[in-house]
PDB file of C-alpha atoms and ligand atoms in Angstrom:
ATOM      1  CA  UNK A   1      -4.603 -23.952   2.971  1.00 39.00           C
ATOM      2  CA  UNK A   2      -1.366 -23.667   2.239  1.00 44.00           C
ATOM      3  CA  UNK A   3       0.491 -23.547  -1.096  1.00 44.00           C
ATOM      4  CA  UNK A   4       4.150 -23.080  -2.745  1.00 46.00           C
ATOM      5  CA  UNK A   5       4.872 -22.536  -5.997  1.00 57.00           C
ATOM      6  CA  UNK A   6       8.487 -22.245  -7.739  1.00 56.00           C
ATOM      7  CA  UNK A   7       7.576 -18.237  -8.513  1.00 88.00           C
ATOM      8  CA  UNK A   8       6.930 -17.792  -4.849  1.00 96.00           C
ATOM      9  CA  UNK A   9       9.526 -15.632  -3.259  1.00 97.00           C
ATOM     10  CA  UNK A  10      11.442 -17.886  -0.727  1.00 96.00           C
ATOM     11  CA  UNK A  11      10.898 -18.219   3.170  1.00 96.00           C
ATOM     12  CA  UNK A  12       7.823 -16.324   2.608  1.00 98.00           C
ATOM     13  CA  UNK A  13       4.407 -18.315   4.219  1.00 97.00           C
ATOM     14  CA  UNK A  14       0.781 -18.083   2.138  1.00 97.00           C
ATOM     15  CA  UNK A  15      -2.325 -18.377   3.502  1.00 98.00           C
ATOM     16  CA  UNK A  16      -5.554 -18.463   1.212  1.00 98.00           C
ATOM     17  CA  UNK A  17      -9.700 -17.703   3.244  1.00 98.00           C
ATOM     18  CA  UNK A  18     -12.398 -18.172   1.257  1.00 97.00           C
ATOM     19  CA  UNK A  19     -13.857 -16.089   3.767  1.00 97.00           C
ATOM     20  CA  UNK A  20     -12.564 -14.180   6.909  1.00 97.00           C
ATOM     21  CA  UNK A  21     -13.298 -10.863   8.777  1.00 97.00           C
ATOM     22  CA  UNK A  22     -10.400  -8.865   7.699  1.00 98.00           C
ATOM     23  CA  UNK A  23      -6.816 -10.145   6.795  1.00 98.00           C
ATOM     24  CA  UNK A  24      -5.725  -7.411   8.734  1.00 98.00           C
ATOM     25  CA  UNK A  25      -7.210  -8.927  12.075  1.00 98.00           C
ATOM     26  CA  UNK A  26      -5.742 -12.150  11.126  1.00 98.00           C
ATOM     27  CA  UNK A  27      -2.557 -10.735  10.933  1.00 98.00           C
ATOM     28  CA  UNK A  28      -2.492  -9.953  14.222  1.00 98.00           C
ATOM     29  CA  UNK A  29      -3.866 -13.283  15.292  1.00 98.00           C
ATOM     30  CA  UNK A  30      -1.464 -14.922  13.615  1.00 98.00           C
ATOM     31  CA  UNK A  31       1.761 -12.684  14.811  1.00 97.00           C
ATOM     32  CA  UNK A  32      -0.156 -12.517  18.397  1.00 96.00           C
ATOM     33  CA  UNK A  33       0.034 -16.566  17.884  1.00 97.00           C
ATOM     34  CA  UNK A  34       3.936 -16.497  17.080  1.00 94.00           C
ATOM     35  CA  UNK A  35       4.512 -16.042  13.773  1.00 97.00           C
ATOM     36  CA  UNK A  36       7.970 -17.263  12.637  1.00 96.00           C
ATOM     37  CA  UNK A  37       8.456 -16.642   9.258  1.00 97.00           C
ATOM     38  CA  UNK A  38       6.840 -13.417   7.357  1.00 98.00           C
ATOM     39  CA  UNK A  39       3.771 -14.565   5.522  1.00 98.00           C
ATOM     40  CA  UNK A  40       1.087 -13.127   3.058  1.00 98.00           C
ATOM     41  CA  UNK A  41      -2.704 -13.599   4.314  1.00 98.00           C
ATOM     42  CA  UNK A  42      -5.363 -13.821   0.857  1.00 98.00           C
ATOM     43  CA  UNK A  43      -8.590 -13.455   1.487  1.00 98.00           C
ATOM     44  CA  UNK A  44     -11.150 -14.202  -1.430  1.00 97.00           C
ATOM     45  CA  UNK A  45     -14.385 -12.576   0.685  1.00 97.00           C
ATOM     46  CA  UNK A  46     -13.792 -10.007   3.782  1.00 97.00           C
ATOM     47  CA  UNK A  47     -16.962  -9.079   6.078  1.00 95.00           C
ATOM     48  CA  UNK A  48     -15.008  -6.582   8.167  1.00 96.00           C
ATOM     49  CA  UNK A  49     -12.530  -5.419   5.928  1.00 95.00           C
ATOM     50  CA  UNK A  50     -11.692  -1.954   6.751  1.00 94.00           C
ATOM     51  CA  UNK A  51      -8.960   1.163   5.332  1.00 92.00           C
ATOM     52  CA  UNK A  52      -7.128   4.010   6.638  1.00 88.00           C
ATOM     53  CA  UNK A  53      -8.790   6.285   9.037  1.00 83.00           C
ATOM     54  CA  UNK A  54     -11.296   3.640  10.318  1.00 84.00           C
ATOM     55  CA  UNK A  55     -13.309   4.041   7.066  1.00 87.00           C
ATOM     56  CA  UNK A  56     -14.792   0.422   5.349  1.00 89.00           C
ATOM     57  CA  UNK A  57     -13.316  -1.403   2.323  1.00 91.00           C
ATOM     58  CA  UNK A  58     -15.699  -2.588   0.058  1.00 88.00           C
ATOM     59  CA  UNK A  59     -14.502  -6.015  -1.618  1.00 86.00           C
ATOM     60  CA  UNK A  60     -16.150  -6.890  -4.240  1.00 89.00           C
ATOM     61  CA  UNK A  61     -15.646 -10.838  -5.186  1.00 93.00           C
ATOM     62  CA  UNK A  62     -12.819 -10.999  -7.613  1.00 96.00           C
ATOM     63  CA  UNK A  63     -11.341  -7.958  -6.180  1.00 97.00           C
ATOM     64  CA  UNK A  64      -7.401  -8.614  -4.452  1.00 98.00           C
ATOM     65  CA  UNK A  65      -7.467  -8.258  -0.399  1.00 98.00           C
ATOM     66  CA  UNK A  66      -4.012  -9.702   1.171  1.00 98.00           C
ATOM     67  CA  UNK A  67      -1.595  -8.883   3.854  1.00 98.00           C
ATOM     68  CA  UNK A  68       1.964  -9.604   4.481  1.00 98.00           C
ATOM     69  CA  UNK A  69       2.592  -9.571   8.297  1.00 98.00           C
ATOM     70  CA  UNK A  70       6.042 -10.244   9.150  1.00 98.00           C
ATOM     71  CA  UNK A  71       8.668  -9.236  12.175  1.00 97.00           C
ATOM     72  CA  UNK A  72      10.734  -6.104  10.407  1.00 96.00           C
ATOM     73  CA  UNK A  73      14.258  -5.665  11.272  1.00 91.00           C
ATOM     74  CA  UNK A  74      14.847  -2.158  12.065  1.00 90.00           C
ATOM     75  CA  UNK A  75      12.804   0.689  14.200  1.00 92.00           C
ATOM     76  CA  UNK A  76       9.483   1.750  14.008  1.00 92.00           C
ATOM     77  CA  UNK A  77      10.936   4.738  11.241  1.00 91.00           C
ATOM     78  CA  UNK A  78      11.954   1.886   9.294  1.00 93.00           C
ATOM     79  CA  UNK A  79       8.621  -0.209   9.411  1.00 95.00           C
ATOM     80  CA  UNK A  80       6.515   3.084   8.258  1.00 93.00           C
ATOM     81  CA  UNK A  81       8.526   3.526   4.931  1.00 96.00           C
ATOM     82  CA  UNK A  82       6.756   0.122   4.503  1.00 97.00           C
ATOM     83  CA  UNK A  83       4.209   1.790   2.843  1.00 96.00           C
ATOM     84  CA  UNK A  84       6.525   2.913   0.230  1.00 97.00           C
ATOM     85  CA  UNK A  85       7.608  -0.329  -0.910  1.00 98.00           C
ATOM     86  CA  UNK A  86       4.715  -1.977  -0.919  1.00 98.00           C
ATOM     87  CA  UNK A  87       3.261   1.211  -3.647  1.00 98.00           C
ATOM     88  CA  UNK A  88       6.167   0.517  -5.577  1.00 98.00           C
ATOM     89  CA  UNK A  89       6.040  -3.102  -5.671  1.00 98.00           C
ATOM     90  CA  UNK A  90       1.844  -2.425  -6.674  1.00 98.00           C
ATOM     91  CA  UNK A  91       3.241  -0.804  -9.406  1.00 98.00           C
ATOM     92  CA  UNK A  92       5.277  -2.805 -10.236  1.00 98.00           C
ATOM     93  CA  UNK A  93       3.027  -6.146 -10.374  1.00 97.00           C
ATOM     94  CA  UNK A  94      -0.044  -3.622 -11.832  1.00 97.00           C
ATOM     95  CA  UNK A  95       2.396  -3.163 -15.052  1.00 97.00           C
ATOM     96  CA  UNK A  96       2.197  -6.878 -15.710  1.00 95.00           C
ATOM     97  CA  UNK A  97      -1.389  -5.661 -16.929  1.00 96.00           C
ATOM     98  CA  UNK A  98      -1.995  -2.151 -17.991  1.00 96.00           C
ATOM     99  CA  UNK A  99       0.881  -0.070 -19.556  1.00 96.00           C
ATOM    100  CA  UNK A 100       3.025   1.570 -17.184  1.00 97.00           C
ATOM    101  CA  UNK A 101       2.017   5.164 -18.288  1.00 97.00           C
ATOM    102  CA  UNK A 102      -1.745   4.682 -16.952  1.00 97.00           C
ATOM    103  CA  UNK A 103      -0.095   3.935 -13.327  1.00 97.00           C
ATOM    104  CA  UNK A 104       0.871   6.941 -11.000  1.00 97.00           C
ATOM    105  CA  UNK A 105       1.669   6.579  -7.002  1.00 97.00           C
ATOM    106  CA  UNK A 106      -0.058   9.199  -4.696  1.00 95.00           C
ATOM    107  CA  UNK A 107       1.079  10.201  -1.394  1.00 94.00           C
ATOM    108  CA  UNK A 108       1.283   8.619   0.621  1.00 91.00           C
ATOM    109  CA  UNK A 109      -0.722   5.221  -0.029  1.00 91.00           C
ATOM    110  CA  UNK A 110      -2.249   4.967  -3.274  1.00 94.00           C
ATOM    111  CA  UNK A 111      -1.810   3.361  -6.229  1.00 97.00           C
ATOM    112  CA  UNK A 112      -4.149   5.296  -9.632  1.00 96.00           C
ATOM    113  CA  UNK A 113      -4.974   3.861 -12.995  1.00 97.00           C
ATOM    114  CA  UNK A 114      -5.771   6.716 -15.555  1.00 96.00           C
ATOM    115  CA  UNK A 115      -6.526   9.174 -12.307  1.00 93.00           C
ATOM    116  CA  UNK A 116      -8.652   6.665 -10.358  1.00 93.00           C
ATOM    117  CA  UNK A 117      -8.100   4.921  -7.047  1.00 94.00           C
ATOM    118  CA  UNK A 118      -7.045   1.054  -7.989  1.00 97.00           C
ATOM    119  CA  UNK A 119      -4.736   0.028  -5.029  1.00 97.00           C
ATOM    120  CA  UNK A 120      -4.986   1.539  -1.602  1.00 95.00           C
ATOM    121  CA  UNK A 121      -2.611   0.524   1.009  1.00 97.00           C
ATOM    122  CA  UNK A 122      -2.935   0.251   5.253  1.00 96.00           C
ATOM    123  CA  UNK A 123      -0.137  -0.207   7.959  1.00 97.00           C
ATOM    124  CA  UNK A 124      -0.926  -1.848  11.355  1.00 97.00           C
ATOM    125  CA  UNK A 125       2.032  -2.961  14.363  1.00 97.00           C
ATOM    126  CA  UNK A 126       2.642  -3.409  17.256  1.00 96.00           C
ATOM    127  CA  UNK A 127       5.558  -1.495  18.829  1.00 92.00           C
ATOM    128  CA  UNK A 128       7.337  -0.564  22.441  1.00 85.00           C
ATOM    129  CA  UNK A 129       9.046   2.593  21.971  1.00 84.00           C
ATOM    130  CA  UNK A 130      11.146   2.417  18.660  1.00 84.00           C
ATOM    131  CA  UNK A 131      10.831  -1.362  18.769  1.00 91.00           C
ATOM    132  CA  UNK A 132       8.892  -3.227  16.011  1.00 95.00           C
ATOM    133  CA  UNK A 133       7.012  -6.545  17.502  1.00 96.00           C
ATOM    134  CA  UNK A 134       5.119  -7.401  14.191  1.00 97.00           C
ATOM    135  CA  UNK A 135       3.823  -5.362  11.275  1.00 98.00           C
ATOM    136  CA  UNK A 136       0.816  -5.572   8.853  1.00 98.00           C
ATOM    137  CA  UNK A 137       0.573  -4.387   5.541  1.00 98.00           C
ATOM    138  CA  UNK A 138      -3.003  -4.861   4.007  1.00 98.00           C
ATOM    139  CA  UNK A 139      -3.696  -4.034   0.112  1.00 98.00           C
ATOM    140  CA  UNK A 140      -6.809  -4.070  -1.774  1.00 97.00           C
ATOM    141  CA  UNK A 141      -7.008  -3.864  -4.892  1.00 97.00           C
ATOM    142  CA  UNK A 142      -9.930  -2.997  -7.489  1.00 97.00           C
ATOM    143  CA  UNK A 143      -9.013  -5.930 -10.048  1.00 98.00           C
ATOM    144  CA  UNK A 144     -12.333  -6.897 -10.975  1.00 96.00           C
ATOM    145  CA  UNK A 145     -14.656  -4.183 -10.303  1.00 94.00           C
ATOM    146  CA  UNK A 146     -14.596  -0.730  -8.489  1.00 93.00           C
ATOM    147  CA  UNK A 147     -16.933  -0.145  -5.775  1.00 85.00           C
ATOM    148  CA  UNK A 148     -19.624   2.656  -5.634  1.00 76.00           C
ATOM    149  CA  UNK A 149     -17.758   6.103  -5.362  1.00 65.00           C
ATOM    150  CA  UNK A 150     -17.663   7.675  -2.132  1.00 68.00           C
ATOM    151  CA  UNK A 151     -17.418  11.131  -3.485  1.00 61.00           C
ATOM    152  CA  UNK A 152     -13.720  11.144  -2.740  1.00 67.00           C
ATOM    153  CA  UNK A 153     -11.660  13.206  -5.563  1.00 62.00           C
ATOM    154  CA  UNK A 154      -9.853   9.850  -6.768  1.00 74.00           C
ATOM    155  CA  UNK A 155     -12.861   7.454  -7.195  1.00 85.00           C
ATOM    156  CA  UNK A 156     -12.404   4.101  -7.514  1.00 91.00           C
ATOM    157  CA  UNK A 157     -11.561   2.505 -10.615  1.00 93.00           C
ATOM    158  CA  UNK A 158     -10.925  -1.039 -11.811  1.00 96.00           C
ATOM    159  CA  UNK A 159      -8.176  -2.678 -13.617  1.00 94.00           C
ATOM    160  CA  UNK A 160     -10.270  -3.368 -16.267  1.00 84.00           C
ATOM    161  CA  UNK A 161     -11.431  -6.575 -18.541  1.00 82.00           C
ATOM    162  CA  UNK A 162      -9.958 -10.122 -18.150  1.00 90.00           C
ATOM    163  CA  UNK A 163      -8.213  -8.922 -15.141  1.00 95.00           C
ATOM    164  CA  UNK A 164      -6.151 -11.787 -12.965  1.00 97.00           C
ATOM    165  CA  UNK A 165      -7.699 -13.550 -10.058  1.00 97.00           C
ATOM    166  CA  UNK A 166      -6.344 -12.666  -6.645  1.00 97.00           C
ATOM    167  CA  UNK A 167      -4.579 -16.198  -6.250  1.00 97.00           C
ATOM    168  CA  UNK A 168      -3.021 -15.132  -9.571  1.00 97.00           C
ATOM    169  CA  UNK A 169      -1.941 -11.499  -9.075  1.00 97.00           C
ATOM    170  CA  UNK A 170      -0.672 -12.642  -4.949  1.00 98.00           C
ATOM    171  CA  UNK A 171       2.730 -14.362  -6.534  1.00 97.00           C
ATOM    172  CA  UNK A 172       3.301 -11.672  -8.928  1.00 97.00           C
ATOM    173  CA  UNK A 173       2.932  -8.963  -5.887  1.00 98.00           C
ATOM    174  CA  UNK A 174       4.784 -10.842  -3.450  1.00 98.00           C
ATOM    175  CA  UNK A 175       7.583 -11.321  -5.680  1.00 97.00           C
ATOM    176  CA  UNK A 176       7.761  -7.247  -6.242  1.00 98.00           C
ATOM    177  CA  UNK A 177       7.603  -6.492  -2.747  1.00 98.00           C
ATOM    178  CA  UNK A 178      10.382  -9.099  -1.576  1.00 98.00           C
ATOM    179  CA  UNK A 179      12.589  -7.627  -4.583  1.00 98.00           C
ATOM    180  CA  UNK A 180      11.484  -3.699  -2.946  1.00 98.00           C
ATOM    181  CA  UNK A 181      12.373  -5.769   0.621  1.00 97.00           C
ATOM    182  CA  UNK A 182      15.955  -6.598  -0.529  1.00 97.00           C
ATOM    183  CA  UNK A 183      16.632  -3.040  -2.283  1.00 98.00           C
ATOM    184  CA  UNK A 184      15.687  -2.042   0.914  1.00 97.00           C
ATOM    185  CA  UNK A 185      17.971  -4.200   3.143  1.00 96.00           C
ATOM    186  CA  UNK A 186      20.852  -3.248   0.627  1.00 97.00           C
ATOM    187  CA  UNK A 187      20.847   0.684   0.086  1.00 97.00           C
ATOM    188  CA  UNK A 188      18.065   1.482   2.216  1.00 96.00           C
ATOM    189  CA  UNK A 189      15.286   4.450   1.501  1.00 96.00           C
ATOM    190  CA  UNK A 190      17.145   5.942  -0.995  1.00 96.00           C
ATOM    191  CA  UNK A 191      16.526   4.244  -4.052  1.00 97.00           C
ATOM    192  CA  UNK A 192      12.882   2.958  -3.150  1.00 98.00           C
ATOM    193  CA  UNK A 193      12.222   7.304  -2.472  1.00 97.00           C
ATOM    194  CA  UNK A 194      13.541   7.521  -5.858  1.00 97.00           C
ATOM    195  CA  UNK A 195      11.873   4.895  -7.433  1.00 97.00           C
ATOM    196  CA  UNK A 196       8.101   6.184  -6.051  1.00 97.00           C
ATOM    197  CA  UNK A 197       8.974   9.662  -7.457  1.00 97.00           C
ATOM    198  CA  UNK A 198       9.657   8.843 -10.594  1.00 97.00           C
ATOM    199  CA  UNK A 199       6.054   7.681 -10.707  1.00 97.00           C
ATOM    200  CA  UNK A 200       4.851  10.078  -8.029  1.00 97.00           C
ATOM    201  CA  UNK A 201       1.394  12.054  -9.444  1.00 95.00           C
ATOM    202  CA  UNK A 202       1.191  15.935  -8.353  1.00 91.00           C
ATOM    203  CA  UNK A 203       4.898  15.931  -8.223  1.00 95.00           C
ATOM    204  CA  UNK A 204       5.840  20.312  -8.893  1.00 94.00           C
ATOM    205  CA  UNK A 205       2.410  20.900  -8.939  1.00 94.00           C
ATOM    206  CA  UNK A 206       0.001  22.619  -7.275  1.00 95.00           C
ATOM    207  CA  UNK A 207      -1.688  20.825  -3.751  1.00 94.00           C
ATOM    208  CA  UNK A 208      -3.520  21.371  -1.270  1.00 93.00           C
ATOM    209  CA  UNK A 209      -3.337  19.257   2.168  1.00 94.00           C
ATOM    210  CA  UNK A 210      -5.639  18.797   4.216  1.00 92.00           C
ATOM    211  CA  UNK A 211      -4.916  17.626   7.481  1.00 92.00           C
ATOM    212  CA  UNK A 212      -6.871  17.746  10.545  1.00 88.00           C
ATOM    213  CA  UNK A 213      -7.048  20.985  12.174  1.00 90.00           C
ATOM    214  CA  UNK A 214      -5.345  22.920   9.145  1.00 90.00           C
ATOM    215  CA  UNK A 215      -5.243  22.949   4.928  1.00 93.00           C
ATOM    216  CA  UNK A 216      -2.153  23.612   3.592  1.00 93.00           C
ATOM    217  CA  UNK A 217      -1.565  24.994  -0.541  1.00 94.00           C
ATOM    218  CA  UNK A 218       1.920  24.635  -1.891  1.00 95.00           C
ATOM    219  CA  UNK A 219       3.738  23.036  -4.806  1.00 96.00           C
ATOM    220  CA  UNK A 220       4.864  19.161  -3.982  1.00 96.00           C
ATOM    221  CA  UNK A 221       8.400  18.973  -4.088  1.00 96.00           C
ATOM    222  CA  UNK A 222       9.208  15.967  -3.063  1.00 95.00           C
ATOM    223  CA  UNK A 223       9.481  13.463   0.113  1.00 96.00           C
ATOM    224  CA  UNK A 224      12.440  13.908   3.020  1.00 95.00           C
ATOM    225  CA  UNK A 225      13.689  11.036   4.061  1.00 91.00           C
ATOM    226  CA  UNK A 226      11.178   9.505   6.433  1.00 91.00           C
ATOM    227  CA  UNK A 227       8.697   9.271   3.694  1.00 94.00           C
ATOM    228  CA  UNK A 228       7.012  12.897   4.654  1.00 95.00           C
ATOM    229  CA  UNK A 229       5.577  15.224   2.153  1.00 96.00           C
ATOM    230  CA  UNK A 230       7.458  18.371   1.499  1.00 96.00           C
ATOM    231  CA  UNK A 231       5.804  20.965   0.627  1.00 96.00           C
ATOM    232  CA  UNK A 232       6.600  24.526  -1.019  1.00 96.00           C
ATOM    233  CA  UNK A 233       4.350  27.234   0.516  1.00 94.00           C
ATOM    234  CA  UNK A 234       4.642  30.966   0.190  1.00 92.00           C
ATOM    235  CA  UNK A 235       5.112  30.799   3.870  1.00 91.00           C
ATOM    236  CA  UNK A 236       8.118  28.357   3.171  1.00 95.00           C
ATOM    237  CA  UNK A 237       9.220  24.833   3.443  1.00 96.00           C
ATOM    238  CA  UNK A 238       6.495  22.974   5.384  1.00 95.00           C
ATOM    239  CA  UNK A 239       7.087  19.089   5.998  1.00 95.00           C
ATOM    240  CA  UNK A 240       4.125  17.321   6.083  1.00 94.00           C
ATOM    241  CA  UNK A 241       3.830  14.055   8.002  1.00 92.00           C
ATOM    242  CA  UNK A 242      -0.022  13.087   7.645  1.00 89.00           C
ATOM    243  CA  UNK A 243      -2.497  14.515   5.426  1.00 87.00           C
ATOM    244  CA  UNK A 244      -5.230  13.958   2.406  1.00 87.00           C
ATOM    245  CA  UNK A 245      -3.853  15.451  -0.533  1.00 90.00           C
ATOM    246  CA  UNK A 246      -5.415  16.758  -3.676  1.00 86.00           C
ATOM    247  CA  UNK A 247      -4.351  18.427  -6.806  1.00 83.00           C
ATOM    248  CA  UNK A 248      -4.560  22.455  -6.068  1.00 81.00           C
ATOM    249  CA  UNK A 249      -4.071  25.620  -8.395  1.00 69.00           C
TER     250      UNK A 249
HETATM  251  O1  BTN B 301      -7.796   3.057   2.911  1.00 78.35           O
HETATM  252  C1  BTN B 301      -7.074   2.486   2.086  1.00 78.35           C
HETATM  253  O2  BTN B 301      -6.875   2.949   0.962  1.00 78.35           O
HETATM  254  C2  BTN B 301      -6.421   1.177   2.447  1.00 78.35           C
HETATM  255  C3  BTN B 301      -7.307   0.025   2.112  1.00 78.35           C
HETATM  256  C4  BTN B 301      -6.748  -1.303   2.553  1.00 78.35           C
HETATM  257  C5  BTN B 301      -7.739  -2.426   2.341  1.00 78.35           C
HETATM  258  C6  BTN B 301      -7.107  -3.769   2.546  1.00 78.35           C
HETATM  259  S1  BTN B 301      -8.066  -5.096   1.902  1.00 78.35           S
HETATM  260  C7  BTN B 301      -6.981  -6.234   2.661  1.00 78.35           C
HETATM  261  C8  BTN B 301      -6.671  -5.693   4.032  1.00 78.35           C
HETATM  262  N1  BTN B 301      -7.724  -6.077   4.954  1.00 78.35           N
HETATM  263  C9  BTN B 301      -8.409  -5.032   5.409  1.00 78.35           C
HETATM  264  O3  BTN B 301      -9.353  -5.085   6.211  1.00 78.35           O
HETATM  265  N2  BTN B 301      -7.911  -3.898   4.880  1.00 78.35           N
HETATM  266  C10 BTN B 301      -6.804  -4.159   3.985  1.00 78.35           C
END
């Protein structure tokens, strides 16, 4: 089913499932298929919906699981800041409902309400060398209810009562992201690097990163300017490119 609307950012497609495996895998159906125009994927019931590092998404019914697949100009450097301007356009759309102060970005893919995991964001392409076929940018979000914990510092947490519908909070979040989308075209990652640490959680604090072979303690002080974590050791300046990140000291 397809729908417009007059709020609905312009030469941007919509697709609504009741049900599907994973937006993400339609995604790449659908750019596989020839995709044309860049176009946002809802899906009101996943059964294979899955997050970063392979792990599972829970969707609850009522909870928000979309992604925008699209043909980005630019390299493959430029399709991973992605990730950036789709937490700041979260943000952005999540203010429409709780006050701004309960909202804090954490690097590099989450969106927390009041501490607690509400948004979580994942990034799938296809590429040849620097060259960007298609990307995939997948967000759930907890609107309705917050599934179990998985012991993870930042446990899940839900908007909270009365929250939208997913058909409801899709516009407002597709609008966000196409304004991010035009910042970006304009000035580039300056202002959207800005912009994510002005709400950045953990910024000058103490952290600790773990990454695969090695955990790294340091005070966060900031991102360089493809998006990775820099962070102040006693050792010195280490720049971190993939990691799980928690608060330290
Ligand atoms: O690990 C994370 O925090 C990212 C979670 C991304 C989940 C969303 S739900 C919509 C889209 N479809 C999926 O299968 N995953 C993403």
């Amino acid at each position: 089913m397809t729908v417009l609307d007059e709020e609905w950012p312009a030469g941007v497609g919509r697709v609504v499932h009741d049900r599907i495996d994973s937006t993400m895998f339609e995604a790449r159906r659908m750019a596989e298929a020839g995709l044309t125009q860049p176009t946002w994927i809802l899906a009101l019931e996943q059964t294979a919906g899955h997050g970063r590092r392979g792990r599972a998404w829970r969707h609850p019914l009522g909870n928000f699981a979309g992604t925008i697949v699209f043909r980005p100009a630019g390299d493959a450097h430029a399709a991973g800041l992605r990730s950036f301007l789709m937490a700041n356009a979260l943000r952005t759309a999540l203010a429409e409902y709780v006050a701004p102060t309960r909202l804090g970005l954490k690097w590099p893919n989450d969106v927390l309400l009041d501490g607690g995991k509400v948004a979580g964001i994942l990034l799938e392409s296809r590429t040849a060398g620097a060259q960007v076929d298609w990307l995939a940018i997948g967000i759930g979000v907890n609107l309705a209810s917050a599934p179990d914990p998985d012991g993870s510092v930042f446990a899940p947490v839900a908007l909270g009562e009365a929250p939208p519908s997913p058909q409801e909070f899709l516009p407002r979040l597709a609008r966000a992201f196409a304004a991010q989308e035009a910042l970006f075209a304009a000035h580039g990652f300056g202002p959207i690097r800005q912009m994510w640490l002005d709400h950045a959680v953990m910024l000058g604090k103490p952290i600790v990163a773990r990454l695969p072979n090695a955990t790294h303690e340091g005070t966060f002080e900031g991102l360089d300017d493809d998006g990775n974590l820099l962070l102040r050791t006693p050792q010195g300046l280490r720049t971190i490119a993939a990691a799980e990140v928690h608060f330290g000291g």
